[in-house]
Amino acid sequence: AQPKVSNPNQPSFLSFSSPFSREKTESMGKGPGLYSEIGKKARDLLYKDYQGDHKFTVTTYTSDGVAITSTGIKKGELLLADVSTQLKNKNITTDVKVDTSSKLFTTVTVDEPAPGLKTIFSFVVPDQRSGKVELQYQHEYAGISTSIGLTANPLVNFSGVVGNNCVSVGTDLSFDTASGNFTKLNAGLNFTHSDLIASVTVPLTNTAVGAELTHSFSSNENTL
């Protein structure tokens, strides 16, 4: 049964996870990462790979390394399916997916055209307003992601994180140029230790969050 602790789609999310609940957490990466990674490990622990519907996935590879994946999910009497293809050419990766609604999802990723930089271009056919360009930059002490919709009055999103691979804090905001209003304004905090991962994300609207972390040098134990 899938544990229901918190809905990760809600704007506020407080999560804790221990690397010993599953396999040992992978080695801590260099730098704080991106804002989207705050809380990801805890959400994956609670929700990833839990499937209540019938699902099948088949992946094949061509001789030149092209990956083709077919996925089908049966929800009651409804069957949802898609076929996706991934093409890699040096530092350029192209992902193309077609679903049962005849929608074509395309994402082109250029990895490191400059050190630490990644460029992502995505669009959905026939949705003419779906085009988006995103730039990601990761540094030893910062991670920045900004995207803009390819429309006359685009939605602009910016997120930034500062810190290191142990403690990081960041913000995520979206601005609608059509209305001139901020549609999203959130903040997040992430703490990573060898035996504890704690994350919190909240909307910046009269919200206060407090926490206390103590470490005992004699017993080498942490208390949060």
JSON list of N, CA, C and O in Angstrom, two decimals, residues 29-38 138-144 160-169 190 192:
[
{"chain": "A", "resi": 29, "resn": "GLY", "atom": "N", "xyz": [26.44, 15.01, -3.83]},
{"chain": "A", "resi": 29, "resn": "GLY", "atom": "CA", "xyz": [26.99, 15.69, -4.99]},
{"chain": "A", "resi": 29, "resn": "GLY", "atom": "C", "xyz": [27.67, 16.97, -4.60]},
{"chain": "A", "resi": 29, "resn": "GLY", "atom": "O", "xyz": [27.58, 17.46, -3.47]},
{"chain": "A", "resi": 30, "resn": "LYS", "atom": "N", "xyz": [28.36, 17.54, -5.52]},
{"chain": "A", "resi": 30, "resn": "LYS", "atom": "CA", "xyz": [29.07, 18.78, -5.28]},
{"chain": "A", "resi": 30, "resn": "LYS", "atom": "C", "xyz": [28.12, 19.95, -5.46]},
{"chain": "A", "resi": 30, "resn": "LYS", "atom": "O", "xyz": [27.46, 20.07, -6.47]},
{"chain": "A", "resi": 31, "resn": "GLY", "atom": "N", "xyz": [28.06, 20.83, -4.46]},
{"chain": "A", "resi": 31, "resn": "GLY", "atom": "CA", "xyz": [27.21, 21.99, -4.56]},
{"chain": "A", "resi": 31, "resn": "GLY", "atom": "C", "xyz": [25.81, 21.74, -4.06]},
{"chain": "A", "resi": 31, "resn": "GLY", "atom": "O", "xyz": [25.41, 20.60, -3.80]},
{"chain": "A", "resi": 32, "resn": "PRO", "atom": "N", "xyz": [25.00, 22.81, -3.93]},
{"chain": "A", "resi": 32, "resn": "PRO", "atom": "CA", "xyz": [23.64, 22.66, -3.38]},
{"chain": "A", "resi": 32, "resn": "PRO", "atom": "C", "xyz": [22.61, 22.12, -4.37]},
{"chain": "A", "resi": 32, "resn": "PRO", "atom": "O", "xyz": [21.50, 21.80, -3.97]},
{"chain": "A", "resi": 33, "resn": "GLY", "atom": "N", "xyz": [22.94, 22.05, -5.66]},
{"chain": "A", "resi": 33, "resn": "GLY", "atom": "CA", "xyz": [21.97, 21.59, -6.64]},
{"chain": "A", "resi": 33, "resn": "GLY", "atom": "C", "xyz": [20.99, 22.69, -7.02]},
{"chain": "A", "resi": 33, "resn": "GLY", "atom": "O", "xyz": [21.27, 23.88, -6.87]},
{"chain": "A", "resi": 34, "resn": "LEU", "atom": "N", "xyz": [19.80, 22.29, -7.51]},
{"chain": "A", "resi": 34, "resn": "LEU", "atom": "CA", "xyz": [18.77, 23.23, -7.93]},
{"chain": "A", "resi": 34, "resn": "LEU", "atom": "C", "xyz": [17.62, 23.22, -6.93]},
{"chain": "A", "resi": 34, "resn": "LEU", "atom": "O", "xyz": [17.47, 22.30, -6.12]},
{"chain": "A", "resi": 35, "resn": "TYR", "atom": "N", "xyz": [16.76, 24.23, -7.03]},
{"chain": "A", "resi": 35, "resn": "TYR", "atom": "CA", "xyz": [15.63, 24.34, -6.10]},
{"chain": "A", "resi": 35, "resn": "TYR", "atom": "C", "xyz": [14.69, 23.13, -6.24]},
{"chain": "A", "resi": 35, "resn": "TYR", "atom": "O", "xyz": [14.12, 22.67, -5.24]},
{"chain": "A", "resi": 36, "resn": "SER", "atom": "N", "xyz": [14.53, 22.61, -7.44]},
{"chain": "A", "resi": 36, "resn": "SER", "atom": "CA", "xyz": [13.63, 21.47, -7.66]},
{"chain": "A", "resi": 36, "resn": "SER", "atom": "C", "xyz": [14.08, 20.22, -6.93]},
{"chain": "A", "resi": 36, "resn": "SER", "atom": "O", "xyz": [13.29, 19.29, -6.74]},
{"chain": "A", "resi": 37, "resn": "GLU", "atom": "N", "xyz": [15.33, 20.18, -6.49]},
{"chain": "A", "resi": 37, "resn": "GLU", "atom": "CA", "xyz": [15.84, 19.00, -5.80]},
{"chain": "A", "resi": 37, "resn": "GLU", "atom": "C", "xyz": [15.58, 19.04, -4.30]},
{"chain": "A", "resi": 37, "resn": "GLU", "atom": "O", "xyz": [15.80, 18.05, -3.61]},
{"chain": "A", "resi": 38, "resn": "ILE", "atom": "N", "xyz": [15.12, 20.20, -3.77]},
{"chain": "A", "resi": 38, "resn": "ILE", "atom": "CA", "xyz": [14.80, 20.27, -2.35]},
{"chain": "A", "resi": 38, "resn": "ILE", "atom": "C", "xyz": [13.58, 19.39, -2.07]},
{"chain": "A", "resi": 38, "resn": "ILE", "atom": "O", "xyz": [12.52, 19.58, -2.63]},
{"chain": "A", "resi": 138, "resn": "GLN", "atom": "N", "xyz": [24.92, 25.48, -12.40]},
{"chain": "A", "resi": 138, "resn": "GLN", "atom": "CA", "xyz": [25.26, 24.91, -11.10]},
{"chain": "A", "resi": 138, "resn": "GLN", "atom": "C", "xyz": [26.72, 25.21, -10.78]},
{"chain": "A", "resi": 138, "resn": "GLN", "atom": "O", "xyz": [27.62, 24.95, -11.58]},
{"chain": "A", "resi": 139, "resn": "HIS", "atom": "N", "xyz": [26.88, 25.77, -9.57]},
{"chain": "A", "resi": 139, "resn": "HIS", "atom": "CA", "xyz": [28.20, 26.14, -9.07]},
{"chain": "A", "resi": 139, "resn": "HIS", "atom": "C", "xyz": [28.43, 25.40, -7.76]},
{"chain": "A", "resi": 139, "resn": "HIS", "atom": "O", "xyz": [27.52, 24.78, -7.22]},
{"chain": "A", "resi": 140, "resn": "GLU", "atom": "N", "xyz": [29.64, 25.49, -7.26]},
{"chain": "A", "resi": 140, "resn": "GLU", "atom": "CA", "xyz": [29.97, 24.81, -6.01]},
{"chain": "A", "resi": 140, "resn": "GLU", "atom": "C", "xyz": [29.13, 25.31, -4.85]},
{"chain": "A", "resi": 140, "resn": "GLU", "atom": "O", "xyz": [28.83, 24.56, -3.91]},
{"chain": "A", "resi": 141, "resn": "TYR", "atom": "N", "xyz": [28.72, 26.59, -4.90]},
{"chain": "A", "resi": 141, "resn": "TYR", "atom": "CA", "xyz": [27.95, 27.16, -3.79]},
{"chain": "A", "resi": 141, "resn": "TYR", "atom": "C", "xyz": [26.61, 27.74, -4.23]},
{"chain": "A", "resi": 141, "resn": "TYR", "atom": "O", "xyz": [25.98, 28.45, -3.46]},
{"chain": "A", "resi": 142, "resn": "ALA", "atom": "N", "xyz": [26.17, 27.48, -5.45]},
{"chain": "A", "resi": 142, "resn": "ALA", "atom": "CA", "xyz": [24.91, 28.04, -5.91]},
{"chain": "A", "resi": 142, "resn": "ALA", "atom": "C", "xyz": [24.35, 27.22, -7.06]},
{"chain": "A", "resi": 142, "resn": "ALA", "atom": "O", "xyz": [25.08, 26.54, -7.79]},
{"chain": "A", "resi": 143, "resn": "GLY", "atom": "N", "xyz": [23.04, 27.27, -7.20]},
{"chain": "A", "resi": 143, "resn": "GLY", "atom": "CA", "xyz": [22.36, 26.64, -8.31]},
{"chain": "A", "resi": 143, "resn": "GLY", "atom": "C", "xyz": [21.24, 27.54, -8.78]},
{"chain": "A", "resi": 143, "resn": "GLY", "atom": "O", "xyz": [20.40, 27.98, -7.98]},
{"chain": "A", "resi": 144, "resn": "ILE", "atom": "N", "xyz": [21.21, 27.89, -10.07]},
{"chain": "A", "resi": 144, "resn": "ILE", "atom": "CA", "xyz": [20.24, 28.84, -10.61]},
{"chain": "A", "resi": 144, "resn": "ILE", "atom": "C", "xyz": [19.53, 28.21, -11.80]},
{"chain": "A", "resi": 144, "resn": "ILE", "atom": "O", "xyz": [20.15, 27.57, -12.65]},
{"chain": "A", "resi": 160, "resn": "GLY", "atom": "N", "xyz": [16.57, 29.94, -7.32]},
{"chain": "A", "resi": 160, "resn": "GLY", "atom": "CA", "xyz": [17.98, 29.98, -6.96]},
{"chain": "A", "resi": 160, "resn": "GLY", "atom": "C", "xyz": [18.20, 29.35, -5.61]},
{"chain": "A", "resi": 160, "resn": "GLY", "atom": "O", "xyz": [17.36, 29.43, -4.71]},
{"chain": "A", "resi": 161, "resn": "VAL", "atom": "N", "xyz": [19.34, 28.69, -5.47]},
{"chain": "A", "resi": 161, "resn": "VAL", "atom": "CA", "xyz": [19.71, 28.03, -4.23]},
{"chain": "A", "resi": 161, "resn": "VAL", "atom": "C", "xyz": [21.16, 28.41, -3.92]},
{"chain": "A", "resi": 161, "resn": "VAL", "atom": "O", "xyz": [22.01, 28.42, -4.82]},
{"chain": "A", "resi": 162, "resn": "VAL", "atom": "N", "xyz": [21.43, 28.72, -2.66]},
{"chain": "A", "resi": 162, "resn": "VAL", "atom": "CA", "xyz": [22.79, 28.96, -2.20]},
{"chain": "A", "resi": 162, "resn": "VAL", "atom": "C", "xyz": [23.08, 28.04, -1.03]},
{"chain": "A", "resi": 162, "resn": "VAL", "atom": "O", "xyz": [22.18, 27.67, -0.27]},
{"chain": "A", "resi": 163, "resn": "GLY", "atom": "N", "xyz": [24.34, 27.67, -0.89]},
{"chain": "A", "resi": 163, "resn": "GLY", "atom": "CA", "xyz": [24.74, 26.78, 0.19]},
{"chain": "A", "resi": 163, "resn": "GLY", "atom": "C", "xyz": [25.80, 25.81, -0.30]},
{"chain": "A", "resi": 163, "resn": "GLY", "atom": "O", "xyz": [26.61, 26.13, -1.17]},
{"chain": "A", "resi": 164, "resn": "ASN", "atom": "N", "xyz": [25.76, 24.61, 0.24]},
{"chain": "A", "resi": 164, "resn": "ASN", "atom": "CA", "xyz": [26.68, 23.57, -0.17]},
{"chain": "A", "resi": 164, "resn": "ASN", "atom": "C", "xyz": [25.94, 22.25, -0.20]},
{"chain": "A", "resi": 164, "resn": "ASN", "atom": "O", "xyz": [24.70, 22.22, -0.17]},
{"chain": "A", "resi": 165, "resn": "ASN", "atom": "N", "xyz": [26.67, 21.12, -0.25]},
{"chain": "A", "resi": 165, "resn": "ASN", "atom": "CA", "xyz": [25.98, 19.83, -0.34]},
{"chain": "A", "resi": 165, "resn": "ASN", "atom": "C", "xyz": [25.43, 19.37, 0.99]},
{"chain": "A", "resi": 165, "resn": "ASN", "atom": "O", "xyz": [24.82, 18.29, 1.07]},
{"chain": "A", "resi": 166, "resn": "CYS", "atom": "N", "xyz": [25.59, 20.16, 2.06]},
{"chain": "A", "resi": 166, "resn": "CYS", "atom": "CA", "xyz": [25.03, 19.80, 3.38]},
{"chain": "A", "resi": 166, "resn": "CYS", "atom": "C", "xyz": [23.82, 20.66, 3.74]},
{"chain": "A", "resi": 166, "resn": "CYS", "atom": "O", "xyz": [22.79, 20.14, 4.14]},
{"chain": "A", "resi": 167, "resn": "VAL", "atom": "N", "xyz": [23.93, 21.97, 3.58]},
{"chain": "A", "resi": 167, "resn": "VAL", "atom": "CA", "xyz": [22.86, 22.89, 3.93]},
{"chain": "A", "resi": 167, "resn": "VAL", "atom": "C", "xyz": [22.66, 23.87, 2.78]},
{"chain": "A", "resi": 167, "resn": "VAL", "atom": "O", "xyz": [23.63, 24.43, 2.26]},
{"chain": "A", "resi": 168, "resn": "SER", "atom": "N", "xyz": [21.41, 24.05, 2.36]},
{"chain": "A", "resi": 168, "resn": "SER", "atom": "CA", "xyz": [21.12, 24.98, 1.28]},
{"chain": "A", "resi": 168, "resn": "SER", "atom": "C", "xyz": [19.77, 25.64, 1.51]},
{"chain": "A", "resi": 168, "resn": "SER", "atom": "O", "xyz": [18.88, 25.05, 2.13]},
{"chain": "A", "resi": 169, "resn": "VAL", "atom": "N", "xyz": [19.62, 26.86, 1.01]},
{"chain": "A", "resi": 169, "resn": "VAL", "atom": "CA", "xyz": [18.37, 27.60, 1.12]},
{"chain": "A", "resi": 169, "resn": "VAL", "atom": "C", "xyz": [18.12, 28.29, -0.22]},
{"chain": "A", "resi": 169, "resn": "VAL", "atom": "O", "xyz": [19.07, 28.69, -0.90]},
{"chain": "A", "resi": 190, "resn": "ASN", "atom": "N", "xyz": [17.04, 22.94, 2.80]},
{"chain": "A", "resi": 190, "resn": "ASN", "atom": "CA", "xyz": [17.42, 21.53, 2.71]},
{"chain": "A", "resi": 190, "resn": "ASN", "atom": "C", "xyz": [18.64, 21.27, 3.59]},
{"chain": "A", "resi": 190, "resn": "ASN", "atom": "O", "xyz": [19.60, 22.04, 3.58]},
{"chain": "A", "resi": 192, "resn": "THR", "atom": "N", "xyz": [21.24, 18.02, 4.60]},
{"chain": "A", "resi": 192, "resn": "THR", "atom": "CA", "xyz": [21.65, 16.65, 4.24]},
{"chain": "A", "resi": 192, "resn": "THR", "atom": "C", "xyz": [22.80, 16.22, 5.13]},
{"chain": "A", "resi": 192, "resn": "THR", "atom": "O", "xyz": [23.82, 16.92, 5.23]}
]
